Short mmCIF file of C-alpha atoms and ligand atoms in Angstrom, two decimals:
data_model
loop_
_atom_site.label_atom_id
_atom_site.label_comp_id
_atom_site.label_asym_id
_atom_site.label_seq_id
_atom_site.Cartn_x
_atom_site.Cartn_y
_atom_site.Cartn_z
CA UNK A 27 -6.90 39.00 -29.24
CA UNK A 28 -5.75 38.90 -25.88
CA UNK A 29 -5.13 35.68 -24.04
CA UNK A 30 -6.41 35.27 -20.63
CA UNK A 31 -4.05 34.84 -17.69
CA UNK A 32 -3.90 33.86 -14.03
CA UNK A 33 -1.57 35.21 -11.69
CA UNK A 34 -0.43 33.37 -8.63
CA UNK A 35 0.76 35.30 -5.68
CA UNK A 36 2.16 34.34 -2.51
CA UNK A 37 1.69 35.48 1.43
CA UNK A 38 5.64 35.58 2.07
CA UNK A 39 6.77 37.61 -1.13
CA UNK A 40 5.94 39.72 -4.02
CA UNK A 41 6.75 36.74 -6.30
CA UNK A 42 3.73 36.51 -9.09
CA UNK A 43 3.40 33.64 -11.50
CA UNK A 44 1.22 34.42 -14.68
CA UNK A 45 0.09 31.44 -16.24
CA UNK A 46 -2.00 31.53 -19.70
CA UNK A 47 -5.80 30.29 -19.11
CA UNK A 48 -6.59 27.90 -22.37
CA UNK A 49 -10.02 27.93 -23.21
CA UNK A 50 -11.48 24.54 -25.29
CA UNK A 51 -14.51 24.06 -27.56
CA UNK A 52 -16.48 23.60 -24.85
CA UNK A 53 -16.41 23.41 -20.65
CA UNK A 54 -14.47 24.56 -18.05
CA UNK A 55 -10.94 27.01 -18.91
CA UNK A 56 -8.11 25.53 -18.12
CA UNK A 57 -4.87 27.04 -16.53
CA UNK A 58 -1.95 26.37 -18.09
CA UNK A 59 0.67 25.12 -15.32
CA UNK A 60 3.84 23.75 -17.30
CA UNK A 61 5.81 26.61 -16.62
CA UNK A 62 5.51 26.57 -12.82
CA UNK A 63 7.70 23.58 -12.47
CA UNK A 64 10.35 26.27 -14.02
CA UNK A 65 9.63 28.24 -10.77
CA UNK A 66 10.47 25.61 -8.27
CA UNK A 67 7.03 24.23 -7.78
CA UNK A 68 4.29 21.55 -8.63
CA UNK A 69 0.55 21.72 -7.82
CA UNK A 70 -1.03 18.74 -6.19
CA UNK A 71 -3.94 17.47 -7.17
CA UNK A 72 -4.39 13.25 -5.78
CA UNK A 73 -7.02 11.65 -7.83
CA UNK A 74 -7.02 14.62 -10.41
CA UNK A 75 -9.74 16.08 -9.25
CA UNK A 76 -9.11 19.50 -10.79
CA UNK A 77 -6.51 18.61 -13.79
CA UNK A 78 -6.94 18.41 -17.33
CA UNK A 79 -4.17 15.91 -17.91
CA UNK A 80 -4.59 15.99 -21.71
CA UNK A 81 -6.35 18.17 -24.60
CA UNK A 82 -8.76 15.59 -26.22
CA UNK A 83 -11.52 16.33 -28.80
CA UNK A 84 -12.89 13.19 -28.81
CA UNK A 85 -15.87 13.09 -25.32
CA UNK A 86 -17.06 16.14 -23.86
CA UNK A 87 -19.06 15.61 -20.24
CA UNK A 88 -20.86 18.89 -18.20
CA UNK A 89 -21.36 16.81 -14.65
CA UNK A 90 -23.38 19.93 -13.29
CA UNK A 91 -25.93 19.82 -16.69
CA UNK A 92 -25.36 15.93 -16.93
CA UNK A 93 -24.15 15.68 -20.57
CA UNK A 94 -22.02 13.32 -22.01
CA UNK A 95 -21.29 13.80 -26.36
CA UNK A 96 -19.67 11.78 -28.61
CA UNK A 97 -17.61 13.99 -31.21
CA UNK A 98 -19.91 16.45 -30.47
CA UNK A 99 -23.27 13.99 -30.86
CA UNK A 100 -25.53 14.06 -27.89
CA UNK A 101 -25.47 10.24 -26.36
CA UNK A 102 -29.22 10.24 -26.23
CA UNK A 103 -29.35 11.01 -30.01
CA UNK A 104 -26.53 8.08 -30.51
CA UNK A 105 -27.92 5.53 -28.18
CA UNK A 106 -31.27 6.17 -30.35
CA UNK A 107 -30.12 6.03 -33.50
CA UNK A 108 -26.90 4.57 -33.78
CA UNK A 109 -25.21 1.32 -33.27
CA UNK A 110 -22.43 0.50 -31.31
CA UNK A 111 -20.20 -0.13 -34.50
CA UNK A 112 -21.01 3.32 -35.67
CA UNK A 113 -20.43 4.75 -32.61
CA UNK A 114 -16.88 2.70 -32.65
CA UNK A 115 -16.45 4.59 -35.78
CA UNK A 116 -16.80 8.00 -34.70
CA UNK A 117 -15.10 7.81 -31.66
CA UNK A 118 -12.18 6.52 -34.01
CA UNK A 119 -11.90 8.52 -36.79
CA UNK A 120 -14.04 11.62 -35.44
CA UNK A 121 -16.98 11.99 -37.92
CA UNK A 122 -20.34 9.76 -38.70
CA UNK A 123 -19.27 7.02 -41.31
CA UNK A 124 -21.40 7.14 -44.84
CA UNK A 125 -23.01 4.11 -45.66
CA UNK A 126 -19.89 2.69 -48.20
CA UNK A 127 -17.52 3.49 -44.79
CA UNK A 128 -19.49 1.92 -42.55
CA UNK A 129 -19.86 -1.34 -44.21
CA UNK A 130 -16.30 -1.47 -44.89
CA UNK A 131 -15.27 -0.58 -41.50
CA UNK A 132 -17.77 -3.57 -39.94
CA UNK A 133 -16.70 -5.92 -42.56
CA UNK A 134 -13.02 -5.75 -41.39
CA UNK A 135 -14.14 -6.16 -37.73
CA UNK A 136 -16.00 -8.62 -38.56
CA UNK A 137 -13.16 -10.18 -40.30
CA UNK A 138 -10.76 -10.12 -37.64
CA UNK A 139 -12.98 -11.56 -34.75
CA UNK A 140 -11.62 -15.27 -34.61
CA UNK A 141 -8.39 -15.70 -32.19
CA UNK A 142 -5.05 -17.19 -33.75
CA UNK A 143 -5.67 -20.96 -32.48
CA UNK A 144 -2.94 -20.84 -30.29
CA UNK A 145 -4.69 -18.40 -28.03
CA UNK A 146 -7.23 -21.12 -27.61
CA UNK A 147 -4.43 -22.97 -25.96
CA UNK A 148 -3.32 -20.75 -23.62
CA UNK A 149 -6.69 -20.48 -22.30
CA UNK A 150 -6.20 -23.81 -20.71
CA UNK A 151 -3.28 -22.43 -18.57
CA UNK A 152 -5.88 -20.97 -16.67
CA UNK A 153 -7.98 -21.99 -13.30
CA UNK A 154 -11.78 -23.03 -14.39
CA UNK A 155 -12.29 -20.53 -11.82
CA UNK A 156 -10.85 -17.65 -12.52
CA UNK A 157 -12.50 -14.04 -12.95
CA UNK A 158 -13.19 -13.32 -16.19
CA UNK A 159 -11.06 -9.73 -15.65
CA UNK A 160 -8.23 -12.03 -15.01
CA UNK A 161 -8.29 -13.89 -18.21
CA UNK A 162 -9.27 -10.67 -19.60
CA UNK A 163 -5.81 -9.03 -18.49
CA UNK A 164 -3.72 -11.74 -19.75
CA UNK A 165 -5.23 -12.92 -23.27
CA UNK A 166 -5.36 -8.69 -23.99
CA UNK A 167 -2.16 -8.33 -22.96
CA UNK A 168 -0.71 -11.69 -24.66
CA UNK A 169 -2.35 -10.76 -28.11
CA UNK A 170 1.00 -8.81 -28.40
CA UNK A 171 2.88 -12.22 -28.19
CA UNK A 172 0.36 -13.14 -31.47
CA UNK A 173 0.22 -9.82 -33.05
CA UNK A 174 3.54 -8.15 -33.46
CA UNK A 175 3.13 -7.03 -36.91
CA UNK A 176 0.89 -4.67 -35.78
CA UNK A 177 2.23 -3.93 -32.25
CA UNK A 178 4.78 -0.51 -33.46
CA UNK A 179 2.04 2.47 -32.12
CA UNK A 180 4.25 4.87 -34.43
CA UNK A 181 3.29 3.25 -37.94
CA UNK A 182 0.02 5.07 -38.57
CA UNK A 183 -0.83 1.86 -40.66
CA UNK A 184 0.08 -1.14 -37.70
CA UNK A 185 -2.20 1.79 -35.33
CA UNK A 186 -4.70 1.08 -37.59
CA UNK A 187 -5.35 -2.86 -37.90
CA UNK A 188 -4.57 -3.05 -33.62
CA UNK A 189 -7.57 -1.09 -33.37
CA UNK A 190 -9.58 -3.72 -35.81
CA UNK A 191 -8.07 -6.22 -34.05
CA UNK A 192 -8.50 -4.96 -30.97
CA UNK A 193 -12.55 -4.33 -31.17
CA UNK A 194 -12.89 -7.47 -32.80
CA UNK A 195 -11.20 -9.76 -30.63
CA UNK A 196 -11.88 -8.47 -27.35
CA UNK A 197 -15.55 -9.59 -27.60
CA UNK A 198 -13.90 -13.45 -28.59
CA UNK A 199 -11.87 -12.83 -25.69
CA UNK A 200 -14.47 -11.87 -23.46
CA UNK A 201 -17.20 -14.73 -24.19
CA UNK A 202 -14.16 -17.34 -24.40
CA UNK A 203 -13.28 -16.27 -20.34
CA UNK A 204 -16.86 -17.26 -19.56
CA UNK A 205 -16.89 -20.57 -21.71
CA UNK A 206 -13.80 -21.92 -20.17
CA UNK A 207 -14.98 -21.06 -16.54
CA UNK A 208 -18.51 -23.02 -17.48
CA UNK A 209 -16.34 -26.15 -19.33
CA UNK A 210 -17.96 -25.52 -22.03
CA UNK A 211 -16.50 -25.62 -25.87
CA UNK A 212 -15.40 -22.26 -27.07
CA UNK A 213 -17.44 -21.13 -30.26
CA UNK A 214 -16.06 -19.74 -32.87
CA UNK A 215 -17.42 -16.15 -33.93
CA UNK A 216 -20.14 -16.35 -36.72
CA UNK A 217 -19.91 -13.56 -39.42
CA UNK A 218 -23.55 -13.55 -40.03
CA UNK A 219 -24.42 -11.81 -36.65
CA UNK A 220 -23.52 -8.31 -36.14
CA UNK A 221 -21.44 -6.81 -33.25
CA UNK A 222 -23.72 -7.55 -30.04
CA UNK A 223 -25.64 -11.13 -31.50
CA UNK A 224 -22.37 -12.30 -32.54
CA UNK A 225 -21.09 -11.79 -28.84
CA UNK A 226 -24.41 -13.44 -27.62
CA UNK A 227 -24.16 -16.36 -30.04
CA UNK A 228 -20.05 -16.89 -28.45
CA UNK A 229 -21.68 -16.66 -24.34
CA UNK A 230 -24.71 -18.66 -25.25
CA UNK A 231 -24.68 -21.31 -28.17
CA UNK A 232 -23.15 -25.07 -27.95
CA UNK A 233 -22.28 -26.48 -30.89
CA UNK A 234 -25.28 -28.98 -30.08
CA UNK A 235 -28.09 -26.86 -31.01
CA UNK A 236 -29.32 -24.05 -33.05
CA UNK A 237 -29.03 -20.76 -31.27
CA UNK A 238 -30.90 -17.79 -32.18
CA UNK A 239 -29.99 -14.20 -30.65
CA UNK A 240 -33.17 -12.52 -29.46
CA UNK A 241 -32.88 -9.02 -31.19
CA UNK A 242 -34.37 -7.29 -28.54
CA UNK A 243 -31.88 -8.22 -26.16
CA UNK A 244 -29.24 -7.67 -28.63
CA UNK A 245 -30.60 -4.11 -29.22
CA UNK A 246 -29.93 -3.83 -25.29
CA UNK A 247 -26.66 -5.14 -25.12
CA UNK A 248 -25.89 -3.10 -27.92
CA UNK A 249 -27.22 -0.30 -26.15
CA UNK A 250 -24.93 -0.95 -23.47
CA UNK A 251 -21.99 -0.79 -25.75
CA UNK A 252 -23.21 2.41 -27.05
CA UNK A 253 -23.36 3.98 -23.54
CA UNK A 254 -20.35 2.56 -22.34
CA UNK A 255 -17.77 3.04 -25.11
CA UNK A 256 -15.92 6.34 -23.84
CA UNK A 257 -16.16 8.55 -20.73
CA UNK A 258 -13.23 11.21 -21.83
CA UNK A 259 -10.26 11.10 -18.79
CA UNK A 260 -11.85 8.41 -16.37
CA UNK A 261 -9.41 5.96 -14.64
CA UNK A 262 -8.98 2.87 -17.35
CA UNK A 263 -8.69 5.79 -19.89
CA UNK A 264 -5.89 7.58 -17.76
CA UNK A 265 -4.73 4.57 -17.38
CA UNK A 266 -4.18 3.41 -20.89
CA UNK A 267 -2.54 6.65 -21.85
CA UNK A 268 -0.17 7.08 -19.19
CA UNK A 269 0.43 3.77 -20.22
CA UNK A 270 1.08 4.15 -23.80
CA UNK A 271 2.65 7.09 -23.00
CA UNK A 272 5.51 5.33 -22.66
CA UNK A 273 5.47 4.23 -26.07
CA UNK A 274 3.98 0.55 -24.95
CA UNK A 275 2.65 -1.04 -27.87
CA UNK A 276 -1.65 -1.05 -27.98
CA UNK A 277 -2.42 -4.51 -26.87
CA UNK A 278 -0.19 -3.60 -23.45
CA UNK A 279 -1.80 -0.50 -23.34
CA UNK A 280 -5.46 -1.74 -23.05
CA UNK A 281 -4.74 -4.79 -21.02
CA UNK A 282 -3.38 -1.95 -18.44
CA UNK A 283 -6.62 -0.47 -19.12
CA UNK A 284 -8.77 -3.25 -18.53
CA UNK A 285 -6.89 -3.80 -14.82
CA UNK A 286 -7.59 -0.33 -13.87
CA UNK A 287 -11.43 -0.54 -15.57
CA UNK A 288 -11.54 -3.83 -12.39
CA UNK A 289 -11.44 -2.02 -9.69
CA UNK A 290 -15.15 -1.86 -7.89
CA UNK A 291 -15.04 2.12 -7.55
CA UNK A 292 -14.94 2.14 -11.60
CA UNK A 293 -15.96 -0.98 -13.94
CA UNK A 294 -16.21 -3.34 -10.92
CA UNK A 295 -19.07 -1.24 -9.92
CA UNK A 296 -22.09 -3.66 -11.97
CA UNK A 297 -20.83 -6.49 -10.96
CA UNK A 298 -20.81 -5.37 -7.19
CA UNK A 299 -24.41 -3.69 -7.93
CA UNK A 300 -25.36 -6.91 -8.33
CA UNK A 301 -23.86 -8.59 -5.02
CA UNK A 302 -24.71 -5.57 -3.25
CA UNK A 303 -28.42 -6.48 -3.95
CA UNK A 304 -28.12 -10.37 -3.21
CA UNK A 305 -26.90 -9.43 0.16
CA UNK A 306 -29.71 -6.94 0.74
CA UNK A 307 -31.26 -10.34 -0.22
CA UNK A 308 -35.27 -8.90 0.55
CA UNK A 309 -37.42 -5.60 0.56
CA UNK A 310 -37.48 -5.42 3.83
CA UNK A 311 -33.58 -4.81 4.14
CA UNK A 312 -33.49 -2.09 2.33
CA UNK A 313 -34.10 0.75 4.79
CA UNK A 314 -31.11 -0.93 6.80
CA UNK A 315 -28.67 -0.84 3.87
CA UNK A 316 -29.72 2.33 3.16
CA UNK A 317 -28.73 3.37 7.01
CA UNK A 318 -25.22 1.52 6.99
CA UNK A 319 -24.36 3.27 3.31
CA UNK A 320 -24.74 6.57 5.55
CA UNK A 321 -22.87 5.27 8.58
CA UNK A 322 -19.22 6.37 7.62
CA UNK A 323 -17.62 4.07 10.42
CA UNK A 324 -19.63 1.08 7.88
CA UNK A 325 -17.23 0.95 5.18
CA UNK A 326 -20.29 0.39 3.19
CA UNK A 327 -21.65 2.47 0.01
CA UNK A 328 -24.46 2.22 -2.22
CA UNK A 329 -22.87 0.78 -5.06
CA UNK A 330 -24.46 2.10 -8.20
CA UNK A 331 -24.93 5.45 -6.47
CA UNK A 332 -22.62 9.09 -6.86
CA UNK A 333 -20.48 9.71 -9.84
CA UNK A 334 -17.28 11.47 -10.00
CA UNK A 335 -18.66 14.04 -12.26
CA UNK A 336 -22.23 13.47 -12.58
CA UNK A 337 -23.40 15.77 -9.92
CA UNK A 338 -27.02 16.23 -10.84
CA UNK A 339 -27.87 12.82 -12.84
CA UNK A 340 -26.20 10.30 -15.08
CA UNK A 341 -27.17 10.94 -18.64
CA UNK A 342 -26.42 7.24 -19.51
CA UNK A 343 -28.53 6.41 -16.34
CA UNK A 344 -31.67 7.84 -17.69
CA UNK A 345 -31.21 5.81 -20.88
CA UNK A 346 -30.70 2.44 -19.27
CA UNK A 347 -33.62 3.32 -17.06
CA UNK A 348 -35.66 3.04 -19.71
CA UNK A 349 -33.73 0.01 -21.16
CA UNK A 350 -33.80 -1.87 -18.03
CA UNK A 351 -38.05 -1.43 -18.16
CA UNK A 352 -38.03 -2.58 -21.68
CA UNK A 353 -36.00 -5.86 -21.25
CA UNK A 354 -37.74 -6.45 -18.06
CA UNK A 355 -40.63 -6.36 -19.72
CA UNK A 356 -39.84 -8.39 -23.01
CA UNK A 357 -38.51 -11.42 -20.09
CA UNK A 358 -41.86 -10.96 -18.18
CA UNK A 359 -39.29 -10.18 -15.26
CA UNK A 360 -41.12 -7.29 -12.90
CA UNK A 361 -41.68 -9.71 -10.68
CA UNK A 362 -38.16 -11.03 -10.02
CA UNK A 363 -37.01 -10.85 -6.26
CA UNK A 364 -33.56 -8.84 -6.71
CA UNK A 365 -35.56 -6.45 -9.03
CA UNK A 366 -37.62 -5.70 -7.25
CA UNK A 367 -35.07 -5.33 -4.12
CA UNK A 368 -33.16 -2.87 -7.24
CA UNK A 369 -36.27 -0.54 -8.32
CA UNK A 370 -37.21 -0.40 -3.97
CA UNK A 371 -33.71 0.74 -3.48
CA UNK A 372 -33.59 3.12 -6.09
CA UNK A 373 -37.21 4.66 -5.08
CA UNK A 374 -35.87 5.08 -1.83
CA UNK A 375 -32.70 6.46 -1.65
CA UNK A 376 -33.79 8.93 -4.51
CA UNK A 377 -36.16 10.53 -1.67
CA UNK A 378 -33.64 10.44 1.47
CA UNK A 379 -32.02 13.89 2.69
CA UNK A 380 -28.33 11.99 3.14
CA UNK A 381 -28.29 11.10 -0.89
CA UNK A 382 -30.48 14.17 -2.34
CA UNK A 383 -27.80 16.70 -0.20
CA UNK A 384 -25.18 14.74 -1.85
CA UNK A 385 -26.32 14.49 -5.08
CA UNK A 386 -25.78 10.57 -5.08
CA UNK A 387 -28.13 9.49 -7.80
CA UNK A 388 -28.42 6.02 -9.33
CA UNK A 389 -25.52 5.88 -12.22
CA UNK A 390 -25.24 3.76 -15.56
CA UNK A 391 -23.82 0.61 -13.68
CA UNK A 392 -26.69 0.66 -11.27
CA UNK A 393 -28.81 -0.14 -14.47
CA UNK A 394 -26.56 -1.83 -16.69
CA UNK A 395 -26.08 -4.81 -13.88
CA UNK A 396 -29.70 -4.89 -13.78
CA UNK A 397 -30.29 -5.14 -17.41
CA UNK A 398 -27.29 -7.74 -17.82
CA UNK A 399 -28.73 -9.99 -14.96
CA UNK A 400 -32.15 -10.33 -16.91
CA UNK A 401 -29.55 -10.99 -20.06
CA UNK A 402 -28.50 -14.20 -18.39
CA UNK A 403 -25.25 -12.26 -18.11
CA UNK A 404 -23.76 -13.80 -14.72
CA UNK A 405 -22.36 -11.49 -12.56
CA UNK A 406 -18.84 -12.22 -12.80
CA UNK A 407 -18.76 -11.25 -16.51
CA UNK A 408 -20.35 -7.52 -15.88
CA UNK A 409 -17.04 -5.82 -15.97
CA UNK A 410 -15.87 -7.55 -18.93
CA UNK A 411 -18.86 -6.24 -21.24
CA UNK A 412 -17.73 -3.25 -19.69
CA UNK A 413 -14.38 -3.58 -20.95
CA UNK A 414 -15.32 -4.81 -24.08
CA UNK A 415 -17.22 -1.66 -24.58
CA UNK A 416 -14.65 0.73 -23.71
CA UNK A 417 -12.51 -0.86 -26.07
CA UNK A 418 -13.78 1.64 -28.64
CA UNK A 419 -12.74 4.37 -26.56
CA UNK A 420 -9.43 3.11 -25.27
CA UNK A 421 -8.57 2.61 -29.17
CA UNK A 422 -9.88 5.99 -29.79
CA UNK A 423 -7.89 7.55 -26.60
CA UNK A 424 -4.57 6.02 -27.30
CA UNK A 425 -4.58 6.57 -30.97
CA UNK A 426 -5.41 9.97 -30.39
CA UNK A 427 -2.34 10.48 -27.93
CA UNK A 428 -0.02 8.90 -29.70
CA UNK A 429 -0.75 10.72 -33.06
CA UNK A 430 -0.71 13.94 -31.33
CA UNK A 431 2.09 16.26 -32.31
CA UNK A 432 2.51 17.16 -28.31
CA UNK A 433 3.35 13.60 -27.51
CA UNK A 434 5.39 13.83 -24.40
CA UNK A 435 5.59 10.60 -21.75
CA UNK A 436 3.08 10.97 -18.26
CA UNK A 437 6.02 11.92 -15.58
CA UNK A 438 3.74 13.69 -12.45
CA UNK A 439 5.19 14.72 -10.07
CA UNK A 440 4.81 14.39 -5.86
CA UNK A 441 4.61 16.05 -2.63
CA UNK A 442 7.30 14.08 -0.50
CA UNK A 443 6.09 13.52 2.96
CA UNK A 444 8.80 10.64 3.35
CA UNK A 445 11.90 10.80 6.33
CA UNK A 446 14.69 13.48 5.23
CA UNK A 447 18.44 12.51 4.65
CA UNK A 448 19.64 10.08 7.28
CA UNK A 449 23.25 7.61 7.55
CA UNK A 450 22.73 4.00 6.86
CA UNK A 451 22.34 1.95 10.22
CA UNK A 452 24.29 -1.52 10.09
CA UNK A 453 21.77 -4.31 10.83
CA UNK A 454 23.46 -4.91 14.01
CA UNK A 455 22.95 -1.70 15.14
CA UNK A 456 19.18 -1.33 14.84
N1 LIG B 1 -23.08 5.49 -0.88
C1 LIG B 1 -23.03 6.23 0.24
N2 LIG B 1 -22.37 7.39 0.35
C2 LIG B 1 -21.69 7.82 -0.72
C3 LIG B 1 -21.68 7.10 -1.95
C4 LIG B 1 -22.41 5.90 -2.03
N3 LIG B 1 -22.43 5.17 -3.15
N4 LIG B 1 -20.92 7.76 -2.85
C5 LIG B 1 -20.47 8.85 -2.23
N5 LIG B 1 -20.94 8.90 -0.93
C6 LIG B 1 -20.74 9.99 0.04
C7 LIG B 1 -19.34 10.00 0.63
O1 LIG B 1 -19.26 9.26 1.82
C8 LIG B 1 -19.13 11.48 0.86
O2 LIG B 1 -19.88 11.87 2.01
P1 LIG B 1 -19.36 13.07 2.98
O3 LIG B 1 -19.33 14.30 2.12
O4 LIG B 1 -20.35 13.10 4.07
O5 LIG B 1 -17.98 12.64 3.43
C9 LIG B 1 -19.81 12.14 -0.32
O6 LIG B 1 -20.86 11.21 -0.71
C10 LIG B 1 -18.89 12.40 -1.51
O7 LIG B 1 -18.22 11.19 -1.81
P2 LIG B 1 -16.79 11.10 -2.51
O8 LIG B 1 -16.23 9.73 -2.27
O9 LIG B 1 -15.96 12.29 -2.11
O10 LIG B 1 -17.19 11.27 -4.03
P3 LIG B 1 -16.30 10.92 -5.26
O11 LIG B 1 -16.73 11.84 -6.34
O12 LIG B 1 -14.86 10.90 -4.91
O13 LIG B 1 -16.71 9.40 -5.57
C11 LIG B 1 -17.66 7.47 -6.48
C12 LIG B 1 -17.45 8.98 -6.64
C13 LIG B 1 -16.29 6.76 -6.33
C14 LIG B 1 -18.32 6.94 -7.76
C15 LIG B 1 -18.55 7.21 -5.25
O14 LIG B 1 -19.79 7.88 -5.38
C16 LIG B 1 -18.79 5.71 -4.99
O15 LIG B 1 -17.97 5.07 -4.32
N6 LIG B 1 -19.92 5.14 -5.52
C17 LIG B 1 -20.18 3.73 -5.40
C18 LIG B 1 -19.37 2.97 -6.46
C19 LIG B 1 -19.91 3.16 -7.85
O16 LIG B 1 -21.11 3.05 -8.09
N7 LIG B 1 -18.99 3.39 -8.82
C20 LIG B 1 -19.35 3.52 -10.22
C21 LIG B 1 -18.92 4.80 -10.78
S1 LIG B 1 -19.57 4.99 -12.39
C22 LIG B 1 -18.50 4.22 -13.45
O17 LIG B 1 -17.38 3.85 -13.13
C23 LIG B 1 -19.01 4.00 -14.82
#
């Protein structure tokens, strides 16, 4: 069969490049570029708008028909069925578990959950204060001061107990940041929960009294996991492979990930939802924020609106829609000022020309803050369930690249704009 190709010509010469066109499973072709930089050029591309910087087979996202598959599953069919542990499992080792796997694989999560001791300590290092992101970074990144035995990412077997380690701890990690912010005793995780309770029971027991996870809120929070856990080639993803690219070792590699997962245009964006709405602060605002969002000179966005590659709707979106109803109805919460200020927003700017021409529709975060807020999540810890969800996928990613017989380390290249070659100038001179 023949392979596809795609010439490049140019104005000033007869020069033509033919480059091979790759096609995948699924989605868009892809041209092949590596030889060009043989020719004497690079293509530019800032913010990778049009590159496939890796082959995966892991997520697959249409933005234009708004689908987003796990291995292959549809999410709606996973976020319906599944649980987030399963869906850890797939992402990881690329098919649906059977019952025997499954059990074994959440027994040695669950197994691994508690923190060496010492990382209680450095805890205390910290500011009361600080962002939960912050102490997210640092206790990721320090767990490969405490776990070097499994800190080589080219032993397929120390690959294998980071990622246990990794998706059990980061939720200990996680709930920890928030207890040592409120003063409050860190509690140890309890093996009789599963995955989402057991992260409830670390945020919300004291050791003073009996606390009892609400299962439909679990099934939420869960749900959130589920929804959350990979998103193929976003930033943090990028992020953590370009990272362990490098042949960093995993802990490294998703600490790097949960920095870049921060940031307010990515995993910052539920937490900022959520401010966004407190400063809209009444009904009556709305039509006002709604008019600075499309005043460029404002600086201000909808947060929780437009997707990089959702064009049409958020599939993830729809699904927490109809989360975000549920919970709000199990906590008798309709009636809550800044949800109603959320479900007003969303009504309108779904029906105004500026975000319809756009195709700026509500996405997962604008939900998922929502739903977290009725949680008792506070704000500040948003972006760390976030992070603690993508965990799965970061595993997945990284493991993937690094087992990949293609392994090569992330070099891109750049257009120089910068001054050309000019003499030193003595100080005294200048
Ligand atoms: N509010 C108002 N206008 C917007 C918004 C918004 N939230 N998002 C995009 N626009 C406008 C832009 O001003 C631009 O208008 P123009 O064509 O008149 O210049 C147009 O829509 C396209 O915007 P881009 O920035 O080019 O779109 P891009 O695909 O690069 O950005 C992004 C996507 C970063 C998500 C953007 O929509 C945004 O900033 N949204 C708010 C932050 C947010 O919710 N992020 C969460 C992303 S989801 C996730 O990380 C899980």
């Amino acid at each position: 069969m023949s392979q596809r190709t795609a010439k490049i010509s140019f104005s000033d010469s007869d020069q033509v490049i033919e480059l091979p066109v790759l096609e995948g499973s699924m989605g868009n072709p892809v041209i092949d570029i590596r030889a060009l930089g043989g020719q004497g050029y690079f293509t530019f591309d800032p913010g990778f708008v049009a590159t496939a910087s890796c082959a995966s087979s892991i997520t697959f996202i249409d933005g234009e028909r708004g689908l987003l598959y796990y291995r292959g599953y549809p999410i709606e069919q996973l976020a319906q069925h599944s649980d987030f542990m399963e869906v850890a499992y797939l992402l990881l080792r690329g098919e649906l578990p059977t019952a025997q796997q499954k059990a074994e694989f959440v027994n040695t999560v669950r197994y691994h959950t508690m923190l060496h001791d010492q990382m209680a300590v450095f805890y205390r290092g910290f500011r009361r204060d600080a962002h939960p992101m912050a102490v997210m970074v640092s206790m990721v990144g320090a767990m490969s001061a405490f776990y070097a035995d499994s800190a080589n990412p080219f032993d397929p077997k120390q690959r294998d107990i980071a990622a246990y380690r990794l998706l059990a701890k980061v939720p200990t990690i996680a709930a920890w940041s928030y207890k040592y912010n409120q003063g409050m005793p860190f509690m140890y995780p309890q093996n009789r929960y599963d995955y989402a309770e057991n992260f409830l029971y670390m945020m919300f027991a004291t050791p003073c009294e009996e606390y009892v996870p609400n299962p439909i809120l679990a099934k939420a929070l869960d749900r959130i996991l589920i929804l959350h856990a990979d998103h193929e080639q976003n930033a943090s993803t990028s992020t953590v492979r370009v990272a362990g690219s490098s042949g960093a070792n995993p802990f490294a590699c998703i600490a790097a990930g949960i920095a870049s997962l921060w940031g307010p245009l990515h995993g910052g964006a539920n937490e900022a939802v959520l401010k966004m709405l407190e400063e809209i602060g009444d009904v009556s605002r709305i039509g006002q924020a709604i008019e600075r969002a499309k005043d460029k000179s404002s600086g201000f966005r909808l947060m929780g609106f437009g997707h990089r590659v959702y064009k049409n709707m958020d599939p993830r979106a729809a699904i927490m829609r109809k989360t975000c109803h549920e919970v709000l109805d199990e906590l008798g919460l309709h009636d809550d000022p800044l949800f109603r200020i959320a479900l007003k927003l969303e009504e309108i700017a779904l029906q105004d020309d500026y975000f319809i021409q756009r195709k700026l529709y509500p996405n997962v975060d604008f939900y998922s803050g929502i739903v977290l807020r009725a949680l008792g999540i506070p704000t500040t810890m948003f972006t760390a369930i976030f992070a603690l969800a993508r965990t799965a996928g970061w595993v997945a990613q990284w493991h993937e690249m690094v087992s990949a017989a293609e392994h090569k380390i992330a070099r891109p290249r750049q257009l120089y704009t910068g001054p050309q070659r000019r003499d030193y100038v003595p100080i005294d001179r200048r």
